[in-house]
Tab-separated table of C-alpha atoms in Angstrom:
chain	number	residue	atom	x	y	z
A	36	UNK	CA	78.893	24.659	52.075
A	37	UNK	CA	76.575	27.523	51.068
A	38	UNK	CA	74.648	25.255	48.676
A	39	UNK	CA	74.179	22.690	51.445
A	40	UNK	CA	72.797	25.414	53.704
A	41	UNK	CA	70.333	26.539	51.034
A	42	UNK	CA	69.189	22.953	50.471
A	43	UNK	CA	68.673	22.590	54.205
A	44	UNK	CA	66.694	25.842	54.240
A	45	UNK	CA	64.435	24.748	51.375
A	46	UNK	CA	63.640	21.545	53.269
A	47	UNK	CA	62.871	23.395	56.509
A	48	UNK	CA	60.102	25.697	55.241
A	49	UNK	CA	57.194	25.583	52.815
A	50	UNK	CA	57.713	29.079	51.393
A	51	UNK	CA	59.702	30.103	48.335
A	52	UNK	CA	63.502	30.223	48.609
A	53	UNK	CA	65.329	32.462	46.138
A	54	UNK	CA	69.051	32.594	45.353
A	55	UNK	CA	68.783	34.449	42.026
A	56	UNK	CA	71.601	37.054	41.992
A	57	UNK	CA	69.360	39.868	40.709
A	58	UNK	CA	66.767	39.175	43.399
A	59	UNK	CA	69.438	39.093	46.095
A	60	UNK	CA	70.901	42.366	44.832
A	61	UNK	CA	67.472	44.009	45.175
A	62	UNK	CA	67.141	42.971	48.818
A	63	UNK	CA	70.790	43.690	49.590
A	64	UNK	CA	70.324	47.409	50.244
A	65	UNK	CA	67.798	49.888	51.595
A	66	UNK	CA	67.497	53.685	51.617
A	67	UNK	CA	70.928	54.024	53.242
A	68	UNK	CA	74.303	53.696	51.505
A	69	UNK	CA	74.921	50.274	53.077
A	70	UNK	CA	74.745	46.969	51.226
A	71	UNK	CA	75.140	43.277	51.973
A	72	UNK	CA	75.244	39.946	50.144
A	73	UNK	CA	72.422	37.711	51.341
A	74	UNK	CA	72.723	33.943	51.122
A	75	UNK	CA	69.064	33.675	50.106
A	76	UNK	CA	65.722	35.428	50.247
A	77	UNK	CA	62.679	33.565	51.538
A	78	UNK	CA	58.959	34.293	51.371
A	79	UNK	CA	57.333	32.352	54.225
A	80	UNK	CA	53.759	31.201	53.675
A	81	UNK	CA	52.386	31.907	57.136
A	82	UNK	CA	53.324	32.375	60.792
A	83	UNK	CA	53.999	28.649	61.225
A	84	UNK	CA	56.473	28.889	58.359
A	85	UNK	CA	58.170	31.868	60.022
A	86	UNK	CA	58.509	29.854	63.241
A	87	UNK	CA	60.021	26.937	61.286
A	88	UNK	CA	62.423	29.356	59.611
A	89	UNK	CA	63.557	30.750	62.965
A	90	UNK	CA	64.119	27.239	64.359
A	91	UNK	CA	66.200	26.404	61.283
A	92	UNK	CA	68.244	29.604	61.655
A	93	UNK	CA	68.980	28.786	65.300
A	94	UNK	CA	70.233	25.328	64.363
A	95	UNK	CA	72.364	26.607	61.491
A	96	UNK	CA	73.439	29.863	63.201
A	97	UNK	CA	72.360	31.857	60.154
A	98	UNK	CA	71.168	35.486	60.611
A	99	UNK	CA	67.639	36.439	59.537
A	100	UNK	CA	66.731	39.951	58.376
A	101	UNK	CA	62.998	40.826	58.169
A	102	UNK	CA	62.187	43.107	55.233
A	103	UNK	CA	59.137	44.912	53.903
A	104	UNK	CA	59.695	47.606	51.266
A	105	UNK	CA	63.305	48.392	52.171
A	106	UNK	CA	62.763	52.149	52.602
A	107	UNK	CA	64.656	52.324	55.913
A	108	UNK	CA	67.367	54.986	56.013
A	109	UNK	CA	69.858	53.753	58.611
A	110	UNK	CA	70.524	50.228	57.379
A	111	UNK	CA	67.741	48.501	59.337
A	112	UNK	CA	66.866	46.116	56.487
A	113	UNK	CA	70.330	45.573	54.989
A	114	UNK	CA	71.445	41.940	55.398
A	115	UNK	CA	74.859	41.032	56.776
A	116	UNK	CA	76.839	38.976	54.283
A	117	UNK	CA	75.568	35.385	54.411
A	118	UNK	CA	72.207	36.223	56.021
A	119	UNK	CA	68.764	35.129	54.874
A	120	UNK	CA	66.297	37.920	54.059
A	121	UNK	CA	62.736	37.270	55.249
A	122	UNK	CA	60.712	38.984	52.531
A	123	UNK	CA	57.278	39.969	53.911
A	124	UNK	CA	56.314	42.344	51.099
A	125	UNK	CA	53.817	39.790	49.782
A	126	UNK	CA	51.999	39.695	53.126
A	127	UNK	CA	49.893	42.687	52.136
A	128	UNK	CA	46.266	41.886	52.948
A	129	UNK	CA	43.850	43.885	55.056
A	130	UNK	CA	42.279	41.003	56.978
A	131	UNK	CA	39.508	42.677	58.954
A	132	UNK	CA	38.115	46.150	59.535
A	133	UNK	CA	36.022	47.162	62.556
A	134	UNK	CA	35.037	50.792	61.868
A	135	UNK	CA	32.774	51.155	64.904
A	136	UNK	CA	35.447	50.102	67.387
A	137	UNK	CA	38.164	51.770	65.307
A	138	UNK	CA	40.603	48.967	64.592
A	139	UNK	CA	41.789	46.894	61.652
A	140	UNK	CA	43.759	43.660	61.446
A	141	UNK	CA	46.443	43.670	58.746
A	142	UNK	CA	49.452	41.763	57.500
A	143	UNK	CA	52.846	43.444	57.981
A	144	UNK	CA	53.504	43.963	54.261
A	145	UNK	CA	50.532	46.285	53.681
A	146	UNK	CA	51.767	49.566	52.195
A	147	UNK	CA	50.762	52.540	54.309
A	148	UNK	CA	49.039	54.434	51.485
A	149	UNK	CA	47.200	51.329	50.264
A	150	UNK	CA	45.854	50.790	53.778
A	151	UNK	CA	44.509	54.351	53.746
A	152	UNK	CA	42.743	53.619	50.454
A	153	UNK	CA	41.197	50.446	51.856
A	154	UNK	CA	39.923	52.285	54.934
A	155	UNK	CA	38.490	55.327	53.182
A	156	UNK	CA	35.197	53.651	52.327
A	157	UNK	CA	34.602	53.141	56.053
A	158	UNK	CA	35.300	56.820	56.854
A	159	UNK	CA	38.269	55.919	59.071
A	160	UNK	CA	42.042	56.195	58.627
A	161	UNK	CA	45.400	55.133	60.070
A	162	UNK	CA	47.014	58.431	61.132
A	163	UNK	CA	50.788	57.732	60.740
A	164	UNK	CA	51.888	58.954	57.292
A	165	UNK	CA	55.695	58.858	56.899
A	166	UNK	CA	57.225	60.598	53.908
A	167	UNK	CA	57.727	57.189	52.284
A	168	UNK	CA	54.052	56.261	52.746
A	169	UNK	CA	53.618	55.390	49.057
A	170	UNK	CA	56.139	52.527	49.540
A	171	UNK	CA	56.719	51.853	53.255
A	172	UNK	CA	54.819	49.049	54.968
A	173	UNK	CA	52.920	48.969	58.243
A	174	UNK	CA	55.346	46.325	59.519
A	175	UNK	CA	58.244	48.654	58.771
A	176	UNK	CA	56.380	51.570	60.380
A	177	UNK	CA	56.022	49.425	63.521
A	178	UNK	CA	59.648	48.266	63.442
A	179	UNK	CA	61.027	51.832	63.493
A	180	UNK	CA	58.128	53.667	65.188
A	181	UNK	CA	57.798	55.786	62.059
A	182	UNK	CA	56.163	59.191	62.122
A	183	UNK	CA	55.150	61.725	59.498
A	184	UNK	CA	53.519	65.139	59.082
A	185	UNK	CA	50.336	64.190	60.972
A	186	UNK	CA	52.283	63.093	64.043
A	187	UNK	CA	52.031	66.726	65.228
A	188	UNK	CA	48.456	65.943	66.251
A	189	UNK	CA	48.276	62.162	66.282
A	190	UNK	CA	51.704	61.053	67.474
A	191	UNK	CA	53.994	58.320	66.072
A	192	UNK	CA	53.160	54.765	65.024
A	193	UNK	CA	53.423	53.361	68.569
A	194	UNK	CA	50.268	55.286	69.522
A	195	UNK	CA	48.333	53.493	66.775
A	196	UNK	CA	49.226	49.827	67.317
A	197	UNK	CA	46.687	47.978	69.442
A	198	UNK	CA	48.034	44.418	69.184
A	199	UNK	CA	50.539	42.378	67.214
A	200	UNK	CA	51.711	38.814	66.756
A	201	UNK	CA	55.422	38.018	66.607
A	202	UNK	CA	57.727	35.071	66.195
A	203	UNK	CA	60.585	35.722	68.595
A	204	UNK	CA	64.208	34.836	67.927
A	205	UNK	CA	63.684	31.875	70.251
A	206	UNK	CA	61.086	30.490	67.820
A	207	UNK	CA	58.226	31.143	70.272
A	208	UNK	CA	54.969	32.646	69.037
A	209	UNK	CA	53.846	35.686	71.032
A	210	UNK	CA	50.713	37.818	70.895
A	211	UNK	CA	50.942	41.163	72.690
A	212	UNK	CA	48.353	43.871	73.256
A	213	UNK	CA	44.675	43.293	72.607
A	214	UNK	CA	41.462	44.851	71.357
A	215	UNK	CA	40.451	46.350	74.690
A	216	UNK	CA	40.747	50.138	74.679
A	217	UNK	CA	42.958	50.101	77.791
A	218	UNK	CA	44.924	47.661	79.917
A	219	UNK	CA	47.359	47.684	82.849
A	220	UNK	CA	49.076	44.321	83.049
A	221	UNK	CA	52.616	45.208	83.980
A	222	UNK	CA	55.317	46.513	81.616
A	223	UNK	CA	53.876	46.900	78.126
A	224	UNK	CA	55.432	44.128	76.017
A	225	UNK	CA	53.857	45.530	72.868
A	226	UNK	CA	55.634	48.857	73.315
A	227	UNK	CA	58.927	47.066	73.938
A	228	UNK	CA	58.632	45.261	70.604
A	229	UNK	CA	57.570	48.383	68.692
A	230	UNK	CA	60.687	50.159	67.335
A	231	UNK	CA	62.884	47.093	68.022
A	232	UNK	CA	63.761	46.980	64.294
A	233	UNK	CA	63.266	43.240	63.891
A	234	UNK	CA	65.963	42.450	66.451
A	235	UNK	CA	63.623	40.773	68.964
A	236	UNK	CA	60.889	39.247	66.820
A	237	UNK	CA	59.318	39.128	63.360
A	238	UNK	CA	55.830	40.647	63.184
A	239	UNK	CA	53.357	38.352	61.419
A	240	UNK	CA	50.084	40.212	62.087
A	241	UNK	CA	49.246	43.714	63.340
A	242	UNK	CA	46.068	45.215	64.760
A	243	UNK	CA	46.119	48.961	64.190
A	244	UNK	CA	44.024	51.634	65.864
A	245	UNK	CA	42.033	53.890	63.579
A	246	UNK	CA	40.632	57.420	63.786
A	247	UNK	CA	37.468	58.890	62.249
A	248	UNK	CA	38.282	60.468	58.894
A	249	UNK	CA	37.909	64.258	59.106
A	250	UNK	CA	35.275	65.733	56.811
A	251	UNK	CA	37.670	68.386	55.521
A	252	UNK	CA	41.476	68.297	55.324
A	253	UNK	CA	43.071	71.400	53.839
A	254	UNK	CA	46.728	71.898	53.037
A	255	UNK	CA	48.100	75.373	53.737
A	256	UNK	CA	51.471	76.652	52.502
A	257	UNK	CA	52.853	79.867	54.034
A	258	UNK	CA	56.038	81.660	52.897
A	259	UNK	CA	58.608	82.113	55.687
A	260	UNK	CA	60.692	85.297	55.499
A	261	UNK	CA	64.388	85.145	56.316
A	262	UNK	CA	65.285	85.740	59.947
A	263	UNK	CA	62.019	84.478	61.453
A	264	UNK	CA	62.504	82.267	64.516
A	265	UNK	CA	61.520	78.695	63.704
A	266	UNK	CA	61.180	77.895	67.387
A	267	UNK	CA	58.787	80.802	67.853
A	268	UNK	CA	56.635	79.555	64.955
A	269	UNK	CA	56.533	76.026	66.380
A	270	UNK	CA	55.761	77.189	69.911
A	271	UNK	CA	53.025	79.572	68.803
A	272	UNK	CA	51.265	76.996	66.648
A	273	UNK	CA	51.621	74.249	69.268
A	274	UNK	CA	49.942	76.422	71.908
A	275	UNK	CA	47.234	78.076	69.802
A	276	UNK	CA	43.743	76.503	70.239
A	277	UNK	CA	40.953	76.297	67.699
A	278	UNK	CA	43.092	75.994	64.576
A	279	UNK	CA	42.447	72.309	63.799
A	280	UNK	CA	46.127	71.814	63.025
A	281	UNK	CA	47.291	68.253	62.446
A	282	UNK	CA	50.667	68.960	60.777
A	283	UNK	CA	53.336	71.688	60.982
A	284	UNK	CA	56.125	71.129	58.439
A	285	UNK	CA	59.029	73.257	57.213
A	286	UNK	CA	61.273	73.362	54.110
A	287	UNK	CA	64.246	75.712	54.077
A	288	UNK	CA	64.906	78.000	51.118
A	289	UNK	CA	67.343	75.636	49.391
A	290	UNK	CA	65.099	72.591	49.754
A	291	UNK	CA	61.974	74.482	48.613
A	292	UNK	CA	63.805	75.822	45.565
A	293	UNK	CA	65.007	72.387	44.442
A	294	UNK	CA	61.519	70.939	44.937
A	295	UNK	CA	59.925	73.680	42.813
A	296	UNK	CA	62.532	73.214	40.081
A	297	UNK	CA	61.932	69.478	39.829
A	298	UNK	CA	58.190	69.232	40.503
A	299	UNK	CA	55.167	71.313	39.608
A	300	UNK	CA	54.090	73.101	42.775
A	301	UNK	CA	50.982	75.272	43.306
A	302	UNK	CA	52.719	77.929	45.428
A	303	UNK	CA	55.341	80.653	44.827
A	304	UNK	CA	58.732	79.074	44.222
A	305	UNK	CA	60.868	81.485	46.256
A	306	UNK	CA	61.873	81.289	49.900
A	307	UNK	CA	61.399	78.886	52.793
A	308	UNK	CA	57.974	77.362	53.377
A	309	UNK	CA	55.717	76.427	56.265
A	310	UNK	CA	53.385	73.532	55.349
A	311	UNK	CA	50.285	72.950	57.463
A	312	UNK	CA	47.276	70.669	57.534
A	313	UNK	CA	43.957	71.904	58.907
A	314	UNK	CA	41.082	69.556	59.789
A	315	UNK	CA	37.479	70.756	59.978
A	316	UNK	CA	33.866	69.594	59.884
A	317	UNK	CA	32.855	71.831	56.985
A	318	UNK	CA	34.322	74.120	54.302
A	319	UNK	CA	33.208	77.152	56.266
A	320	UNK	CA	34.837	75.786	59.401
A	321	UNK	CA	38.072	75.157	57.528
A	322	UNK	CA	38.090	78.706	56.186
A	323	UNK	CA	37.539	80.127	59.666
A	324	UNK	CA	40.382	78.035	61.097
A	325	UNK	CA	42.762	79.074	58.312
A	326	UNK	CA	41.922	82.717	58.999
A	327	UNK	CA	42.712	82.183	62.689
A	328	UNK	CA	46.021	80.615	61.708
A	329	UNK	CA	46.975	83.526	59.470
A	330	UNK	CA	45.990	85.992	62.177
A	331	UNK	CA	48.048	84.098	64.762
A	332	UNK	CA	51.154	84.047	62.555
A	333	UNK	CA	51.010	87.763	61.678
A	334	UNK	CA	52.851	88.947	64.840
A	335	UNK	CA	55.797	86.740	63.831
A	336	UNK	CA	56.069	88.398	60.426
A	337	UNK	CA	54.424	85.723	58.295
A	338	UNK	CA	50.973	84.502	57.329
A	339	UNK	CA	50.337	86.695	54.324
A	340	UNK	CA	49.341	85.175	50.973
A	341	UNK	CA	48.920	81.530	52.031
A	342	UNK	CA	48.309	78.924	49.339
A	343	UNK	CA	45.395	76.621	50.225
A	344	UNK	CA	45.116	73.113	48.754
A	345	UNK	CA	41.681	71.521	48.884
A	346	UNK	CA	43.165	68.059	49.474
A	347	UNK	CA	45.902	67.849	52.105
A	348	UNK	CA	47.116	64.524	50.698
A	349	UNK	CA	48.221	66.367	47.560
A	350	UNK	CA	50.427	68.539	49.750
A	351	UNK	CA	51.977	65.555	51.528
A	352	UNK	CA	52.576	63.719	48.265
A	353	UNK	CA	54.528	66.733	46.990
A	354	UNK	CA	56.280	67.187	50.347
A	355	UNK	CA	57.201	63.490	50.345
A	356	UNK	CA	59.079	64.050	47.075
A	357	UNK	CA	61.675	66.209	48.847
A	358	UNK	CA	64.088	63.308	49.288
A	359	UNK	CA	63.506	62.103	45.728
A	360	UNK	CA	64.280	65.484	44.180
A	361	UNK	CA	67.399	65.807	46.324
A	362	UNK	CA	68.481	62.407	45.013
A	363	UNK	CA	67.967	63.735	41.476
A	364	UNK	CA	69.596	67.111	42.035
A	365	UNK	CA	72.455	66.626	44.497
A	366	UNK	CA	72.985	62.852	44.599
A	367	UNK	CA	74.779	61.228	47.501
A	368	UNK	CA	74.257	62.714	50.932
A	369	UNK	CA	73.701	61.847	54.560
A	370	UNK	CA	70.153	62.303	55.846
A	371	UNK	CA	69.990	62.822	59.560
A	372	UNK	CA	67.009	62.593	61.864
A	373	UNK	CA	67.173	64.380	65.204
A	374	UNK	CA	64.737	66.200	67.481
A	375	UNK	CA	65.038	68.725	70.297
A	376	UNK	CA	62.631	70.635	72.557
A	377	UNK	CA	60.931	73.504	70.703
A	378	UNK	CA	62.919	76.065	72.675
A	379	UNK	CA	66.153	74.638	71.242
A	380	UNK	CA	65.097	74.457	67.578
A	381	UNK	CA	66.807	77.706	66.545
A	382	UNK	CA	70.013	76.829	68.388
A	383	UNK	CA	70.139	73.412	66.735
A	384	UNK	CA	69.425	74.895	63.295
A	385	UNK	CA	72.355	77.308	63.740
A	386	UNK	CA	74.606	74.443	64.825
A	387	UNK	CA	73.579	72.379	61.786
A	388	UNK	CA	74.554	75.278	59.533
A	389	UNK	CA	77.867	75.684	61.384
A	390	UNK	CA	78.651	71.991	60.825
A	391	UNK	CA	78.008	72.413	57.085
A	392	UNK	CA	80.329	75.421	56.918
A	393	UNK	CA	83.036	73.650	58.905
A	394	UNK	CA	83.020	70.712	56.477
A	395	UNK	CA	82.536	72.916	53.395
A	396	UNK	CA	79.440	71.064	52.149
A	397	UNK	CA	75.925	72.220	51.172
A	398	UNK	CA	73.024	71.460	53.520
A	399	UNK	CA	69.303	71.148	52.787
A	400	UNK	CA	66.919	71.200	55.735
A	401	UNK	CA	63.343	70.026	56.086
A	402	UNK	CA	61.571	69.434	59.345
A	403	UNK	CA	58.509	68.286	61.240
A	404	UNK	CA	58.738	71.685	62.830
A	405	UNK	CA	55.814	71.378	65.220
A	406	UNK	CA	57.654	68.594	67.060
A	407	UNK	CA	61.178	69.981	66.874
A	408	UNK	CA	62.128	67.143	64.507
A	409	UNK	CA	64.785	68.187	61.977
A	410	UNK	CA	66.156	66.411	58.905
A	411	UNK	CA	69.427	68.018	57.778
A	412	UNK	CA	70.739	66.663	54.461
A	413	UNK	CA	74.488	67.130	53.883
A	414	UNK	CA	75.822	66.668	50.354
A	415	UNK	CA	78.761	64.359	50.973
A	416	UNK	CA	79.764	60.776	50.205
A	417	UNK	CA	77.936	58.902	52.995
A	418	UNK	CA	80.804	56.402	53.317
A	419	UNK	CA	83.461	59.084	53.779
A	420	UNK	CA	85.273	60.267	56.867
A	421	UNK	CA	83.580	63.651	56.460
A	422	UNK	CA	80.183	61.957	56.669
A	423	UNK	CA	81.200	60.226	59.910
A	424	UNK	CA	82.358	63.522	61.391
A	425	UNK	CA	79.145	65.250	60.356
A	426	UNK	CA	76.951	62.492	61.759
A	427	UNK	CA	78.781	62.496	65.092
A	428	UNK	CA	78.562	66.286	65.327
A	429	UNK	CA	74.840	66.369	64.478
A	430	UNK	CA	73.888	63.610	66.906
A	431	UNK	CA	75.921	65.070	69.752
A	432	UNK	CA	74.555	68.546	69.098
A	433	UNK	CA	71.012	67.204	69.404
A	434	UNK	CA	71.866	65.417	72.650
A	435	UNK	CA	73.565	68.528	73.941
A	436	UNK	CA	70.352	70.509	73.443
A	437	UNK	CA	68.299	67.923	75.331
A	438	UNK	CA	67.209	66.027	72.218
A	439	UNK	CA	67.524	62.581	70.674
A	440	UNK	CA	69.679	60.873	68.035
A	441	UNK	CA	66.609	59.498	66.253
A	442	UNK	CA	63.190	61.105	66.045
A	443	UNK	CA	61.609	58.623	63.630
A	444	UNK	CA	64.060	56.733	61.387
A	445	UNK	CA	65.348	54.353	64.036
A	446	UNK	CA	68.923	53.378	64.873
A	447	UNK	CA	69.784	50.598	62.430
A	448	UNK	CA	73.483	49.995	61.869
A	449	UNK	CA	74.519	53.582	61.211
A	450	UNK	CA	73.661	54.899	64.688
A	451	UNK	CA	74.149	51.836	66.878
A	452	UNK	CA	77.556	53.054	67.995
A	453	UNK	CA	75.976	56.246	69.361
A	454	UNK	CA	73.055	54.745	71.260
A	455	UNK	CA	74.826	54.505	74.622
A	456	UNK	CA	75.391	58.260	74.607
A	457	UNK	CA	71.616	58.699	74.834
A	458	UNK	CA	70.456	55.785	76.994
A	459	UNK	CA	73.558	55.298	79.152
A	460	UNK	CA	75.423	52.190	80.226
A	461	UNK	CA	72.546	50.899	82.351
A	462	UNK	CA	70.168	51.354	79.426
A	463	UNK	CA	72.454	49.355	77.138
A	464	UNK	CA	72.643	46.535	79.690
A	465	UNK	CA	68.861	46.396	79.845
A	466	UNK	CA	68.517	46.374	76.053
A	467	UNK	CA	71.053	43.547	75.782
A	468	UNK	CA	69.156	41.582	78.428
A	469	UNK	CA	65.969	41.954	76.384
A	470	UNK	CA	67.856	40.805	73.300
A	471	UNK	CA	69.187	37.746	75.112
A	472	UNK	CA	65.711	36.822	76.369
A	473	UNK	CA	63.996	37.176	72.989
A	474	UNK	CA	66.817	36.128	70.673
A	475	UNK	CA	69.290	33.943	72.619
A	476	UNK	CA	71.374	33.049	69.564
A	477	UNK	CA	71.425	36.606	68.167
A	478	UNK	CA	70.117	35.565	64.783
A	479	UNK	CA	67.559	38.357	64.275
A	480	UNK	CA	68.903	41.380	62.397
A	481	UNK	CA	72.349	41.283	64.043
A	482	UNK	CA	74.358	44.478	64.167
A	483	UNK	CA	71.267	46.692	64.184
A	484	UNK	CA	70.085	48.857	67.069
A	485	UNK	CA	72.059	47.014	69.778
A	486	UNK	CA	75.783	47.788	69.851
A	487	UNK	CA	77.706	44.541	69.516
A	488	UNK	CA	78.564	43.080	72.914
A	489	UNK	CA	82.167	41.968	73.542
A	490	UNK	CA	82.555	38.409	72.287
A	491	UNK	CA	79.217	38.574	70.436
A	492	UNK	CA	78.301	35.712	68.148
A	493	UNK	CA	77.016	37.883	65.324
A	494	UNK	CA	77.847	36.514	61.879
A	495	UNK	CA	78.409	38.523	58.738
A	496	UNK	CA	78.725	42.232	58.070
A	497	UNK	CA	77.130	44.891	55.924
A	498	UNK	CA	79.150	47.147	53.648
A	499	UNK	CA	78.614	50.571	52.199
A	500	UNK	CA	77.852	50.663	48.484
A	501	UNK	CA	81.446	51.812	48.047
A	502	UNK	CA	82.711	48.744	49.877
A	503	UNK	CA	83.230	50.160	53.349
A	504	UNK	CA	81.468	48.626	56.323
A	505	UNK	CA	78.819	50.750	57.937
A	506	UNK	CA	79.000	52.421	61.335
A	507	UNK	CA	81.807	54.419	62.954
A	508	UNK	CA	85.272	52.950	62.953
A	509	UNK	CA	87.029	52.175	66.213
A	510	UNK	CA	88.959	55.418	65.871
A	511	UNK	CA	85.847	57.481	65.015
A	512	UNK	CA	83.391	55.846	67.410
A	513	UNK	CA	82.116	58.466	69.858
A	514	UNK	CA	82.972	58.421	73.523
A	515	UNK	CA	80.238	57.756	76.054
A	516	UNK	CA	81.423	60.829	77.962
A	517	UNK	CA	78.317	62.995	77.998
A	518	UNK	CA	80.421	66.063	78.757
A	519	UNK	CA	82.153	65.751	75.381
A	520	UNK	CA	79.128	66.909	73.385
A	521	UNK	CA	79.091	70.246	71.582
A	522	UNK	CA	76.391	72.859	72.309
A	523	UNK	CA	67.274	53.069	46.393
A	524	UNK	CA	63.950	52.654	47.168
A	525	UNK	CA	62.111	49.358	46.949
A	526	UNK	CA	58.391	49.080	46.386
A	527	UNK	CA	55.728	46.716	47.627
A	528	UNK	CA	52.815	46.046	45.310
A	529	UNK	CA	49.287	45.776	46.606
A	530	UNK	CA	47.953	42.279	46.384
A	531	UNK	CA	44.536	41.517	47.759
A	532	UNK	CA	43.780	38.062	49.143
A	533	UNK	CA	40.096	38.809	49.023
A	534	UNK	CA	37.787	41.371	50.516
A	535	UNK	CA	38.601	42.154	54.161
A	536	UNK	CA	36.023	41.140	56.703
A	537	UNK	CA	34.077	44.177	57.888
A	538	UNK	CA	31.963	43.936	60.991
A	539	UNK	CA	28.409	45.241	60.456
């Protein structure tokens, strides 16, 4: 039966169809602990081919899972068993650059860092820079509304998408947004599709907004003494004018120590660290802004002996290695992604430490501190009951402090069972109505983002790498009672299809 389905698939589209076991193993997992056995992997040739693929999947009732680099952390790009992976990593061309009007037209498989390289000659850049920016694709950034260090000043990916083309789960082609700087034409369909994790449509082309490239971008690393209020640091920096800050990051003592042991770092290797980016028009301006920063931090007990890096990208490349070195040093863990108002940062940090003590496991914390976005890493088998308890406690703690269960990683499969606690029953009904309108047969990335509806027609399942299915069990699934809350990395290679068109 499976071979007949693959034959039917190969006849339906013009792109390459792969059933090689090694290739399917590579696309069977992402940055989470989940895994699935895909029926096939396909590389569509163009948007028409994607539409033909969707029509085929509707006829055959076969799930489709869009995939770029596979760096997602909550199972967004893991296929259910028997699904077809739509591999868009080869769609990696920069099609057109308009530096005067500050936009560029790209394919969804363009790697974030490679896009920055392509734009540099035009003195413009695409501000979102997630920690995985050396591998993650713009299509994946759009699908999860990814952020990064520079989101302190520039905001998440959704602020930087001007237009996009999708093939919906119905097989319809849809273009949303446009090149006009502003529009008011009813509910924003583009924003609805951003962060939908491939559950409503497959992006085939993206028009991104750009920003002028700053003349000077300095990285600044400041030691953080024990006992200093993280919330006070974040609030002070967020409200202090004239500093040119575009990023406010934090590594706790344990995380900073592991990073310094595994990588060569240009700053003292002891203690927690504050990592900042300063933008300026000149070297003298940058120096003046750094001095203002140091002066502003002095009343909080820090700011002395900062380390200044001439190129901020060097800082973010090192900072982006935090997850890699934790993989090397501590191995399996759960990596959470929550955010709270700045006034609740210290309370959440204490609760995260309490959770670690209660479960008897080490925790490593790094954060986009300027936005109250925290990433606690607990050293525990991610498929274990302890991991489920920790995840539930962390997510509910964030909600209890007025925060969110996902600041930037998305929901995927791992958090879908918790979504109703944040958006409520009415919110879930609305999300399911959107799903039904865009994907009537529920073939696009089933089991992700949207909690399964009773009697759903989803086919297949994903498993943890240890064999257990992802997501909370029926016994462990959290209640929607809001009063119950307590206070392998894939890579995409750059492939140019020719020089992008640049408007004179």
